[in-house]
Amino acid sequence: MTLLTLFKNLWPYVKPYKWLVFAALFLTLIGSFTAQVNALTLQYTVDEVNKLVESGKGLNSGLNLLVTITLILLVKEVVNVVITFGQKFYGEKLRIYVSRDLAQAIVDKILTYRMAFYTANDNESGKLQTRIDRGIESLTRLVQNFFINILPLFANSFIALILMFNANFWVGLVGLMIVPVYIFITIKQAKTLSGWRRNMRQFRESKSQGIVNIIQSITVIKSFNREKIESEKQNQIQIDLTENQLKTQKTSFVFNGIKTFVEQIGVVIIIILTAYLVLDGKMSIGMIMFHILLFSNVTAPIGQLHRIFDEMNDAMIYSESFFEILHAENEIENSGTYKPEKITGKFELKNVDFIYPNGTQALFNVDMEILPNKITALVGLSGAGKSTVINLLDKFYEPSSGEIFLDGINLKEYDTDFLRNNIGLVLQKNHIFSGTIEENIRYGNPSASENEVHEAAKQAYIYDQVMDLHDKFDSNALLLSGGQQQRIAIARMFLKNPPIIFLDEPTASLDAIATEQIKNSLDAIKKNRTVIIISHSISQIIDSDKIYAMEQGKVMESGAHEEIYEQNGIYKNIFDAMARSLNIDKIAKTLEDEEENF
């Protein structure tokens, strides 16, 4: 990304606050003149003192001069304090506003992206967070520096050069010749460091993602005593990051040394040239100090260029990935406009193939018919493609080929928000948001009353447990057990009360009593709805009106329980394995013995 492209991307976020920009520019203009007061005052002082000394006059004759100089410098400092405060305040205000708008813009945008965006190999949560955080930080720092540092620095240099040329052309030319040399070295420094700074970005993203993975996997890590292995992984990233930082700093020190040398050469030339002109009678003694101070006003701001270039380079590097996220228009979910008065719930999948963003093909030529007001079960081993089917029906992804219809209309034509408002989804592990239990249940229907929230909790068999808590429905939902959190998610679905329900292992994390309770609740809510269930529970599957047995992304068998079981295929193998895992024979014998005892 070039600097021009960067500012084009950034300008829409600065434009609403252009009055802050104009205020900063106005103060910069005034400040660039006040910055030259010291040089002018010193030149005037030295020349006037020299005249007094040469004429043999003493302190009494110079008191007026001292008072005048004191007043000028005091007024200048007061004005400078006001200008500096204004520049920093307006610049900081601009930075805060732009930071807020950039952060909100990226949040609004990523919420519209397809699921494929989040499952791409290079878009892990830790990496995305680093790109967003570093992008906003570097961009807003660039905005602030531009109006607080860059503009004042160059304005000061420009005014100082004009005064030098006005006083003496040759001295001004020396000052001018140093500027392009300084800028050339600084640009060379920035280009040399750009590759290492890109590496730095990648290392930081990997470091952030690694820490996220450790936190998320801490239970597994500790259970296998793999702390040392994980530590070594992070240590290697730290070593690579450190080596990259050392190379970056070493190069910076070399270039900074060269720039300091060039600056000092300029000072030496200025001193020699002005001394020569004084001795030649073409310049007063005060002009020596005048030009040295002006030259400092030229080189000191330019001396900050390396830091500004570093920050600009960081901004360009991190802005690339930031604006890639912000402008990923091809990742926005495709939403149709079709909104029927009522959804019946008949799905048809015709010749559907699906390939995930990482290149894994999950479905092969799948044909299914899911009837309304019926229960359809998807059965298969892990990786068979069951959850992928649900993801496609909920428009989280679109088929790579083939078509999906709902009530005879292509799923693409449906308004996505409308479709999802009519679908209830309960996963094996549902996400619980940071907040109260009531807030989490109300997520299913933000406008629900308190009584409706409580009723949904009762239907999910979580109400009594919540009422036993100290803060009841105001308790922190994240402190609940896994099984309790699952019931909160199910209560959320009860509150939504949709005509279509997708159940992906809804009771997998519940104990036997809770499973039976939830099954009764689910049985009640299944009535007069289209239900698709993925489960390894015999009781859930055997009640289904139709079963699809899947293997490696293909539909191998379909039919009602008795019909598909008699095909002696994959479904029979899975069903028999489920029965054996439950030790059905022993359970049946126990129940028979109990009946005989009665």
Coordinates of C-alpha atoms in Angstrom, one line a residue:
M1 CA 0.0 0.0 0.0
T2 CA 1.4 3.4 -1.0
L3 CA 1.1 6.5 1.2
L4 CA -1.4 8.1 -1.2
T5 CA -3.6 5.0 -1.2
L6 CA -3.4 4.9 2.6
F7 CA -4.6 8.5 2.9
K8 CA -7.4 7.9 0.4
N9 CA -8.6 5.0 2.5
L10 CA -8.2 7.0 5.7
W11 CA -9.8 10.3 4.5
P12 CA -13.4 9.2 4.8
Y13 CA -12.8 8.7 8.5
V14 CA -11.0 12.1 8.9
K15 CA -13.4 14.1 6.7
P16 CA -16.3 14.3 9.3
Y17 CA -13.8 16.2 11.7
K18 CA -12.3 18.5 9.1
W19 CA -12.9 21.4 11.5
L20 CA -10.4 19.9 13.8
V21 CA -8.0 19.6 10.9
F22 CA -8.4 23.3 10.0
A23 CA -7.9 24.3 13.6
A24 CA -4.7 22.3 13.8
L25 CA -3.5 23.8 10.5
F26 CA -4.2 27.3 11.7
L27 CA -2.3 26.8 14.9
T28 CA 0.5 25.1 12.9
L29 CA 0.9 28.2 10.7
I30 CA 1.1 30.5 13.7
G31 CA 3.5 28.1 15.5
S32 CA 5.9 28.0 12.5
F33 CA 6.4 31.7 12.8
T34 CA 6.8 31.8 16.6
A35 CA 9.4 29.0 16.3
Q36 CA 11.7 31.5 14.6
V37 CA 11.4 34.1 17.3
N38 CA 14.4 32.8 19.2
A39 CA 16.7 33.0 16.2
L40 CA 15.6 36.6 15.4
T41 CA 15.8 37.7 19.0
L42 CA 19.3 36.2 19.5
Q43 CA 20.6 37.8 16.3
Y44 CA 19.2 41.2 17.4
T45 CA 20.5 40.8 20.9
V46 CA 24.1 39.8 19.8
D47 CA 24.3 42.7 17.4
E48 CA 22.9 45.3 19.8
V49 CA 25.1 44.1 22.7
N50 CA 28.1 44.2 20.3
K51 CA 27.3 47.8 19.4
L52 CA 27.0 48.8 23.1
V53 CA 30.3 47.1 23.9
E54 CA 32.1 48.7 20.9
S55 CA 30.7 52.2 21.9
G56 CA 31.9 51.7 25.5
K57 CA 28.5 51.8 27.0
G58 CA 27.7 49.7 30.0
L59 CA 24.8 47.9 31.8
N60 CA 22.7 51.0 32.3
S61 CA 22.5 51.7 28.6
G62 CA 21.5 48.1 28.0
L63 CA 18.7 47.7 30.5
N64 CA 16.1 48.7 28.0
L65 CA 17.4 46.1 25.6
L66 CA 17.2 43.4 28.3
V67 CA 13.7 44.4 29.2
T68 CA 12.6 44.3 25.6
I69 CA 14.2 40.9 25.0
T70 CA 12.7 39.5 28.1
L71 CA 9.2 40.7 27.2
I72 CA 9.5 39.3 23.6
L73 CA 10.6 35.9 24.8
L74 CA 8.0 35.7 27.6
V75 CA 5.2 36.6 25.2
K76 CA 6.6 34.1 22.7
E77 CA 6.6 31.4 25.3
V78 CA 3.0 32.1 26.4
V79 CA 1.8 32.1 22.8
N80 CA 3.8 28.9 22.3
V81 CA 2.1 27.2 25.3
V82 CA -1.3 28.0 23.9
I83 CA -0.4 26.9 20.4
T84 CA 1.2 23.6 21.6
F85 CA -1.8 22.9 23.8
G86 CA -4.2 23.5 21.0
Q87 CA -2.3 21.4 18.5
K88 CA -2.0 18.5 20.9
F89 CA -5.6 18.8 22.1
Y90 CA -7.1 19.0 18.6
G91 CA -4.8 16.2 17.4
E92 CA -5.6 13.9 20.2
K93 CA -9.3 14.6 19.8
L94 CA -9.0 13.8 16.1
R95 CA -7.2 10.6 16.9
I96 CA -9.8 9.5 19.5
Y97 CA -12.7 10.2 17.1
V98 CA -11.0 8.5 14.1
S99 CA -10.1 5.5 16.4
R100 CA -13.7 5.1 17.5
D101 CA -15.0 5.3 14.0
L102 CA -12.5 2.8 12.6
A103 CA -13.2 0.4 15.4
Q104 CA -16.9 0.6 14.9
A105 CA -16.6 0.3 11.1
I106 CA -14.6 -2.9 11.3
V107 CA -17.0 -4.4 13.8
D108 CA -20.0 -3.5 11.6
K109 CA -18.2 -4.9 8.5
I110 CA -17.0 -8.3 9.9
L111 CA -20.6 -9.0 11.2
T112 CA -21.7 -9.0 7.6
Y113 CA -19.1 -11.5 6.4
R114 CA -19.8 -15.1 5.5
M115 CA -18.7 -18.0 7.7
A116 CA -16.1 -18.8 5.0
F117 CA -14.2 -15.7 5.9
Y118 CA -13.7 -16.9 9.5
T119 CA -12.8 -20.5 8.5
A120 CA -10.1 -19.4 6.0
N121 CA -6.6 -20.7 7.0
D122 CA -5.2 -17.2 7.6
N123 CA -8.1 -15.8 9.5
E124 CA -7.8 -17.4 13.0
S125 CA -9.3 -15.3 15.7
G126 CA -5.9 -14.3 17.3
K127 CA -4.5 -13.2 13.9
L128 CA -7.6 -11.2 13.1
Q129 CA -7.6 -9.5 16.5
T130 CA -3.9 -8.5 16.1
R131 CA -4.5 -7.1 12.6
I132 CA -7.5 -5.1 13.8
D133 CA -5.9 -3.8 17.0
R134 CA -2.5 -3.0 15.4
G135 CA -4.2 -1.5 12.3
I136 CA -6.3 0.9 14.3
E137 CA -3.4 1.8 16.6
S138 CA -1.0 2.6 13.7
L139 CA -3.6 4.4 11.6
T140 CA -4.8 6.7 14.4
R141 CA -1.2 7.4 15.5
L142 CA -0.5 8.4 11.9
V143 CA -3.4 10.8 11.9
Q144 CA -2.2 12.3 15.1
N145 CA 1.4 12.6 14.0
F146 CA 0.4 14.2 10.7
F147 CA -1.3 17.1 12.4
I148 CA 0.7 17.4 15.5
N149 CA 4.2 16.5 14.3
I150 CA 4.6 16.3 10.5
L151 CA 2.9 19.5 9.5
P152 CA 4.4 21.7 12.3
L153 CA 7.9 20.2 11.6
F154 CA 7.8 20.9 7.9
A155 CA 6.2 24.3 8.4
N156 CA 9.0 25.2 10.8
S157 CA 11.7 24.0 8.4
F158 CA 10.1 25.9 5.5
I159 CA 9.8 29.2 7.3
A160 CA 13.4 28.8 8.6
L161 CA 14.7 28.2 5.1
I162 CA 12.9 31.3 3.8
L163 CA 14.5 33.4 6.6
M164 CA 18.0 31.9 5.8
F165 CA 17.7 32.7 2.1
N166 CA 16.4 36.2 2.9
A167 CA 19.4 36.8 5.1
N168 CA 22.0 35.3 2.7
F169 CA 21.5 33.2 -0.4
W170 CA 24.6 31.0 0.0
V171 CA 23.9 30.1 3.6
G172 CA 20.3 29.3 2.7
L173 CA 21.5 27.1 -0.1
V174 CA 23.6 25.1 2.3
G175 CA 20.6 24.6 4.5
L176 CA 18.5 23.6 1.5
M177 CA 21.1 21.1 0.2
I178 CA 21.1 19.2 3.5
V179 CA 17.3 18.6 3.3
P180 CA 17.2 16.2 0.3
V181 CA 20.2 14.3 1.5
Y182 CA 18.5 13.8 4.9
I183 CA 15.2 12.8 3.3
F184 CA 17.0 10.4 0.9
I185 CA 18.7 8.6 3.8
T186 CA 15.5 8.4 5.7
I187 CA 13.6 6.9 2.8
K188 CA 16.4 4.4 2.2
Q189 CA 16.1 3.5 5.9
A190 CA 12.4 3.0 5.6
K191 CA 12.7 0.8 2.5
T192 CA 15.4 -1.3 4.1
L193 CA 13.3 -1.9 7.2
S194 CA 10.0 -2.6 5.5
G195 CA 10.7 -6.3 4.9
W196 CA 11.6 -6.9 8.5
R197 CA 8.6 -5.0 9.7
R198 CA 6.4 -7.2 7.6
N199 CA 8.0 -10.2 9.3
M200 CA 7.4 -8.5 12.6
R201 CA 3.7 -8.3 11.8
Q202 CA 3.6 -12.1 11.1
F203 CA 5.5 -12.9 14.2
R204 CA 3.2 -10.8 16.3
E205 CA 0.1 -12.5 14.8
S206 CA 1.5 -15.9 15.4
K207 CA 2.4 -15.0 19.0
S208 CA -1.1 -13.7 19.6
Q209 CA -2.8 -16.8 18.0
G210 CA -0.5 -19.0 20.0
I211 CA -1.5 -17.5 23.3
V212 CA -5.2 -17.8 22.3
N213 CA -4.7 -21.4 21.5
I214 CA -2.9 -22.1 24.9
I215 CA -5.8 -20.4 26.8
Q216 CA -8.4 -22.4 24.8
S217 CA -6.6 -25.7 25.2
I218 CA -5.3 -25.3 28.7
T219 CA -7.2 -28.3 30.0
V220 CA -5.9 -30.7 27.3
I221 CA -2.3 -29.3 27.7
K222 CA -2.3 -29.9 31.4
S223 CA -4.0 -33.3 31.2
F224 CA -1.2 -34.5 28.9
N225 CA 1.6 -32.7 30.7
R226 CA 2.5 -30.9 27.5
E227 CA 3.3 -27.5 29.1
K228 CA 7.0 -27.8 28.1
I229 CA 6.1 -28.5 24.4
E230 CA 3.8 -25.5 24.3
S231 CA 6.4 -23.4 26.0
E232 CA 9.0 -24.4 23.4
K233 CA 6.6 -23.5 20.6
Q234 CA 6.1 -20.0 22.0
N235 CA 9.8 -19.7 22.8
Q236 CA 10.7 -20.3 19.2
I237 CA 8.3 -17.5 18.1
Q238 CA 9.8 -15.2 20.7
I239 CA 13.4 -16.0 19.5
D240 CA 12.4 -15.3 15.9
L241 CA 10.7 -12.1 17.0
T242 CA 13.7 -11.0 19.0
E243 CA 16.2 -11.7 16.2
N244 CA 14.0 -9.6 13.8
Q245 CA 13.8 -6.8 16.3
L246 CA 17.6 -6.7 16.8
K247 CA 18.2 -6.6 13.1
T248 CA 15.6 -3.8 12.8
Q249 CA 17.2 -1.8 15.6
K250 CA 20.8 -2.4 14.3
T251 CA 19.9 -1.0 10.9
S252 CA 18.0 2.0 12.4
F253 CA 21.1 2.8 14.5
V254 CA 23.4 2.8 11.5
F255 CA 21.1 5.0 9.4
N256 CA 20.5 7.4 12.4
G257 CA 24.3 7.7 12.8
I258 CA 24.7 8.6 9.1
K259 CA 22.0 11.3 9.4
T260 CA 23.6 12.7 12.5
F261 CA 26.9 12.9 10.7
V262 CA 25.3 14.7 7.7
E263 CA 23.6 17.2 10.1
Q264 CA 26.8 18.0 11.9
I265 CA 28.6 18.5 8.6
G266 CA 25.9 21.0 7.7
V267 CA 26.5 22.8 11.0
V268 CA 30.2 23.0 10.4
I269 CA 29.7 24.4 6.9
I270 CA 27.2 27.0 8.3
I271 CA 29.7 28.1 11.0
I272 CA 32.6 28.4 8.6
L273 CA 30.6 30.2 5.9
T274 CA 29.0 32.7 8.3
A275 CA 32.3 33.3 10.0
Y276 CA 33.9 34.0 6.6
L277 CA 31.1 36.4 5.7
V278 CA 31.5 38.2 9.1
L279 CA 35.2 38.6 8.6
D280 CA 34.6 39.8 5.0
G281 CA 32.3 42.5 6.4
K282 CA 29.2 41.2 4.7
M283 CA 27.4 40.0 7.8
S284 CA 27.1 41.0 11.5
I285 CA 28.3 38.8 14.3
G286 CA 24.7 38.2 15.4
M287 CA 24.0 36.6 12.1
I288 CA 26.3 33.7 12.9
M289 CA 24.0 32.6 15.8
F290 CA 21.0 33.6 13.8
H291 CA 21.9 31.1 11.0
I292 CA 23.0 28.3 13.3
L293 CA 19.6 28.5 15.2
L294 CA 17.7 28.7 11.9
F295 CA 19.6 25.7 10.6
S296 CA 18.7 23.8 13.8
N297 CA 15.1 24.7 13.0
V298 CA 15.6 23.2 9.6
T299 CA 17.4 20.0 10.6
A300 CA 15.8 19.3 14.0
P301 CA 12.3 18.7 12.4
I302 CA 13.8 16.7 9.6
G303 CA 15.8 14.8 12.2
Q304 CA 12.4 13.4 13.4
L305 CA 11.7 12.0 9.9
H306 CA 13.1 8.6 10.8
R307 CA 10.6 8.2 13.6
I308 CA 7.8 9.5 11.5
F309 CA 8.8 7.3 8.6
D310 CA 8.9 4.3 10.9
E311 CA 5.4 5.0 12.1
M312 CA 4.2 5.7 8.6
N313 CA 5.8 2.5 7.5
D314 CA 4.1 0.6 10.3
A315 CA 0.8 2.3 9.3
M316 CA 1.2 1.2 5.7
I317 CA 2.1 -2.4 6.7
Y318 CA -0.7 -2.9 9.2
S319 CA -3.2 -0.9 7.2
E320 CA -2.8 -3.4 4.3
S321 CA -4.2 -6.2 6.4
F322 CA -6.6 -3.9 8.2
F323 CA -8.2 -2.5 5.0
E324 CA -8.2 -6.0 3.5
I325 CA -10.5 -7.0 6.3
L326 CA -12.5 -3.7 6.1
H327 CA -12.9 -3.8 2.3
A328 CA -13.4 -7.6 1.8
E329 CA -16.6 -6.9 -0.2
N330 CA -16.5 -10.4 -1.7
E331 CA -16.9 -11.8 1.8
I332 CA -20.2 -10.1 2.5
E333 CA -23.1 -12.5 2.9
N334 CA -25.3 -12.8 -0.1
S335 CA -28.8 -12.0 0.9
G336 CA -31.9 -12.3 -1.2
T337 CA -35.1 -10.4 -0.8
Y338 CA -37.7 -13.1 -0.7
K339 CA -39.9 -13.0 2.5
P340 CA -42.9 -15.2 2.3
E341 CA -45.8 -14.7 4.7
K342 CA -45.2 -18.2 6.1
I343 CA -42.5 -20.8 5.8
T344 CA -43.8 -24.4 5.5
G345 CA -40.3 -26.0 6.0
K346 CA -39.8 -28.3 3.0
F347 CA -36.1 -28.4 2.1
E348 CA -34.7 -30.0 -1.1
L349 CA -31.0 -30.5 -1.8
K350 CA -30.2 -31.4 -5.4
N351 CA -26.8 -32.5 -6.5
V352 CA -25.1 -30.5 -3.8
D353 CA -21.3 -30.4 -3.6
F354 CA -19.5 -28.3 -1.0
I355 CA -15.8 -27.4 -0.6
Y356 CA -14.6 -25.5 2.5
P357 CA -12.3 -22.5 2.1
N358 CA -9.3 -24.6 3.1
G359 CA -9.9 -26.9 0.1
T360 CA -11.6 -29.8 2.0
Q361 CA -14.5 -31.2 0.1
A362 CA -17.2 -32.1 2.6
L363 CA -20.2 -33.0 0.4
F364 CA -20.4 -35.0 -2.8
N365 CA -23.5 -34.9 -5.0
V366 CA -26.0 -34.9 -2.1
D367 CA -29.7 -35.3 -2.7
M368 CA -32.1 -34.9 0.2
E369 CA -35.8 -34.1 0.8
I370 CA -36.7 -32.8 4.2
L371 CA -40.4 -32.7 4.7
P372 CA -42.3 -30.1 6.7
N373 CA -43.7 -31.0 10.1
K374 CA -41.5 -34.1 10.2
I375 CA -38.4 -35.1 12.0
T376 CA -35.4 -35.9 9.8
A377 CA -32.2 -37.4 11.3
L378 CA -28.7 -37.3 9.9
V379 CA -26.6 -40.2 10.9
G380 CA -22.9 -40.9 10.2
L381 CA -19.5 -41.1 11.7
S382 CA -17.5 -37.9 12.4
G383 CA -16.6 -36.1 9.2
A384 CA -19.5 -37.6 7.3
G385 CA -20.8 -34.1 6.4
K386 CA -23.8 -33.9 8.7
S387 CA -23.1 -30.5 10.3
T388 CA -22.1 -29.2 6.9
V389 CA -25.6 -29.9 5.6
I390 CA -27.0 -27.8 8.5
N391 CA -24.5 -25.0 7.8
L392 CA -25.8 -24.9 4.2
L393 CA -29.4 -24.9 5.2
D394 CA -28.8 -22.0 7.5
K395 CA -27.0 -20.1 4.7
F396 CA -23.8 -20.0 6.7
Y397 CA -22.2 -21.2 3.5
E398 CA -23.4 -21.6 -0.1
P399 CA -23.1 -24.8 -2.1
S400 CA -20.0 -25.1 -4.4
S401 CA -22.4 -26.6 -6.9
G402 CA -26.0 -27.8 -7.0
E403 CA -29.0 -26.1 -5.5
I404 CA -31.0 -26.0 -2.3
F405 CA -34.7 -25.1 -2.2
L406 CA -37.0 -24.2 0.6
D407 CA -40.7 -24.5 -0.1
G408 CA -39.8 -24.6 -3.8
I409 CA -37.8 -21.4 -3.8
N410 CA -34.0 -21.4 -4.2
L411 CA -32.4 -20.7 -0.8
K412 CA -30.3 -17.9 -2.4
E413 CA -33.5 -15.9 -3.0
Y414 CA -34.4 -15.8 0.7
D415 CA -33.6 -12.7 2.8
T416 CA -30.9 -14.1 5.1
D417 CA -32.2 -12.3 8.2
F418 CA -35.8 -13.5 7.6
L419 CA -34.6 -17.0 7.0
R420 CA -32.6 -17.2 10.2
N421 CA -35.4 -15.6 12.2
N422 CA -37.4 -18.7 11.3
I423 CA -34.7 -21.2 12.2
G424 CA -33.8 -22.4 15.7
L425 CA -30.3 -23.8 16.0
V426 CA -29.0 -25.8 19.0
L427 CA -25.4 -27.0 18.8
Q428 CA -23.4 -29.5 20.7
K429 CA -21.5 -26.7 22.3
N430 CA -23.4 -23.4 22.3
H431 CA -21.8 -20.1 22.9
I432 CA -22.6 -18.3 26.1
F433 CA -22.0 -14.6 26.0
S434 CA -20.5 -12.6 28.8
G435 CA -23.5 -11.3 30.8
T436 CA -26.4 -12.5 33.0
I437 CA -28.4 -15.6 32.5
E438 CA -31.4 -13.5 31.6
E439 CA -29.5 -11.6 28.9
N440 CA -28.3 -14.9 27.4
I441 CA -31.8 -16.4 27.2
R442 CA -33.2 -13.1 25.9
Y443 CA -30.8 -13.4 23.0
G444 CA -33.4 -15.6 21.4
N445 CA -35.9 -12.8 21.5
P446 CA -34.6 -9.3 22.7
S447 CA -38.2 -8.0 23.1
A448 CA -39.4 -10.9 25.3
S449 CA -40.9 -10.2 28.7
E450 CA -39.5 -11.4 32.0
N451 CA -42.3 -14.0 32.3
E452 CA -41.5 -15.3 28.8
V453 CA -37.8 -15.7 29.7
H454 CA -38.7 -17.6 32.9
E455 CA -41.1 -19.8 30.9
A456 CA -38.4 -20.7 28.4
A457 CA -36.1 -21.5 31.3
K458 CA -38.7 -23.9 32.7
Q459 CA -39.2 -25.6 29.4
A460 CA -35.4 -26.2 29.3
Y461 CA -35.4 -27.5 32.9
I462 CA -33.0 -24.9 34.1
Y463 CA -35.4 -22.6 36.0
D464 CA -35.2 -24.3 39.4
Q465 CA -31.4 -24.3 39.3
V466 CA -31.2 -20.7 38.4
M467 CA -33.6 -19.8 41.2
D468 CA -31.2 -21.5 43.6
L469 CA -28.4 -19.2 42.7
H470 CA -27.7 -16.1 44.8
D471 CA -28.4 -13.6 42.0
K472 CA -30.9 -15.8 40.2
F473 CA -31.4 -14.7 36.6
D474 CA -28.9 -11.9 37.2
S475 CA -26.1 -14.4 37.8
N476 CA -23.1 -14.5 35.5
A477 CA -23.9 -17.2 32.8
L478 CA -20.3 -18.0 32.2
L479 CA -20.0 -19.4 35.8
L480 CA -22.5 -22.1 35.0
S481 CA -21.5 -25.7 34.3
G482 CA -21.3 -27.0 30.7
G483 CA -24.6 -28.8 31.0
Q484 CA -26.3 -25.8 32.5
Q485 CA -25.0 -23.6 29.7
Q486 CA -26.4 -26.0 27.2
R487 CA -29.8 -25.7 28.8
I488 CA -29.5 -21.9 28.6
A489 CA -28.9 -22.2 24.9
I490 CA -31.9 -24.5 24.6
A491 CA -34.0 -22.0 26.6
R492 CA -32.8 -19.4 24.1
M493 CA -34.2 -21.5 21.3
F494 CA -37.6 -22.0 23.1
L495 CA -37.9 -18.3 23.4
K496 CA -37.3 -17.8 19.7
N497 CA -40.0 -20.4 18.9
P498 CA -39.2 -20.9 15.2
P499 CA -41.0 -23.1 12.7
I500 CA -37.8 -24.9 11.7
I501 CA -35.4 -26.4 14.2
F502 CA -31.8 -27.8 13.7
L503 CA -30.5 -29.9 16.5
D504 CA -26.8 -30.8 16.3
E505 CA -26.1 -33.1 19.3
P506 CA -28.3 -31.0 21.6
T507 CA -27.9 -33.3 24.6
A508 CA -24.3 -34.4 24.2
S509 CA -23.0 -32.6 27.2
L510 CA -25.9 -33.4 29.6
D511 CA -26.2 -36.1 32.2
A512 CA -28.7 -38.9 31.9
I513 CA -31.5 -37.1 33.9
A514 CA -31.0 -33.8 32.1
T515 CA -31.0 -35.6 28.8
E516 CA -34.3 -37.2 29.5
Q517 CA -35.8 -33.9 30.7
I518 CA -34.5 -32.1 27.6
K519 CA -35.7 -34.9 25.3
N520 CA -39.2 -34.4 26.7
S521 CA -38.9 -30.6 26.1
L522 CA -37.6 -31.2 22.6
D523 CA -40.3 -33.7 21.9
A524 CA -42.9 -31.1 22.8
I525 CA -41.3 -28.3 20.7
K526 CA -40.9 -30.7 17.7
K527 CA -44.6 -30.9 17.1
N528 CA -45.8 -29.2 13.9
R529 CA -42.3 -28.1 13.0
T530 CA -39.6 -29.1 10.5
V531 CA -36.9 -30.7 12.6
I532 CA -33.4 -31.9 11.5
I533 CA -31.5 -33.7 14.2
I534 CA -27.9 -34.9 14.3
S535 CA -27.4 -37.2 17.3
H536 CA -25.7 -40.3 18.5
S537 CA -28.6 -41.0 20.8
I538 CA -30.7 -44.0 19.8
S539 CA -33.8 -42.4 21.4
Q540 CA -33.5 -39.3 19.3
I541 CA -32.8 -41.2 16.0
I542 CA -35.4 -43.9 16.3
D543 CA -38.2 -41.4 16.7
S544 CA -37.4 -39.7 13.4
D545 CA -39.7 -39.9 10.4
K546 CA -36.8 -40.2 8.0
I547 CA -33.2 -41.0 8.4
Y548 CA -30.3 -40.2 6.1
A549 CA -27.1 -42.2 6.6
M550 CA -24.0 -40.4 5.5
E551 CA -20.4 -41.5 4.9
Q552 CA -17.5 -39.3 3.7
G553 CA -19.8 -36.5 2.4
K554 CA -22.2 -38.8 0.6
V555 CA -25.8 -40.0 1.3
M556 CA -25.5 -43.8 1.4
E557 CA -29.0 -44.8 2.6
S558 CA -32.3 -43.2 3.5
G559 CA -35.7 -44.2 4.9
A560 CA -37.6 -44.8 8.1
H561 CA -35.8 -46.6 10.9
E562 CA -37.1 -50.1 10.2
E563 CA -36.7 -49.6 6.4
I564 CA -33.2 -48.3 6.5
Y565 CA -32.1 -50.8 9.2
E566 CA -33.1 -53.7 7.0
Q567 CA -30.8 -52.5 4.3
N568 CA -27.9 -54.0 6.3
G569 CA -25.6 -51.1 5.5
I570 CA -23.9 -48.3 7.3
Y571 CA -26.9 -47.3 9.3
K572 CA -27.3 -50.8 10.8
N573 CA -23.6 -50.8 11.7
I574 CA -23.9 -47.4 13.4
F575 CA -27.1 -48.3 15.2
D576 CA -25.8 -51.7 16.4
A577 CA -22.6 -50.0 17.6
M578 CA -24.7 -47.5 19.6
A579 CA -26.7 -50.3 21.1
R580 CA -23.6 -52.2 22.1
S581 CA -22.0 -49.0 23.6
L582 CA -25.1 -48.7 25.8
N583 CA -24.9 -52.4 26.8
I584 CA -28.5 -52.7 25.8
D585 CA -28.6 -56.5 26.5
K586 CA -27.6 -55.9 30.2
I587 CA -30.0 -53.0 30.5
A588 CA -32.9 -55.0 29.1
K589 CA -32.1 -57.9 31.5
T590 CA -32.0 -55.5 34.5
L591 CA -35.3 -54.1 33.6
E592 CA -36.8 -57.6 33.0
D593 CA -35.5 -58.7 36.5
E594 CA -37.0 -55.6 38.0
E595 CA -40.4 -56.3 36.4
E596 CA -40.3 -60.0 37.7
N597 CA -39.6 -58.8 41.2
F598 CA -42.7 -56.6 41.1

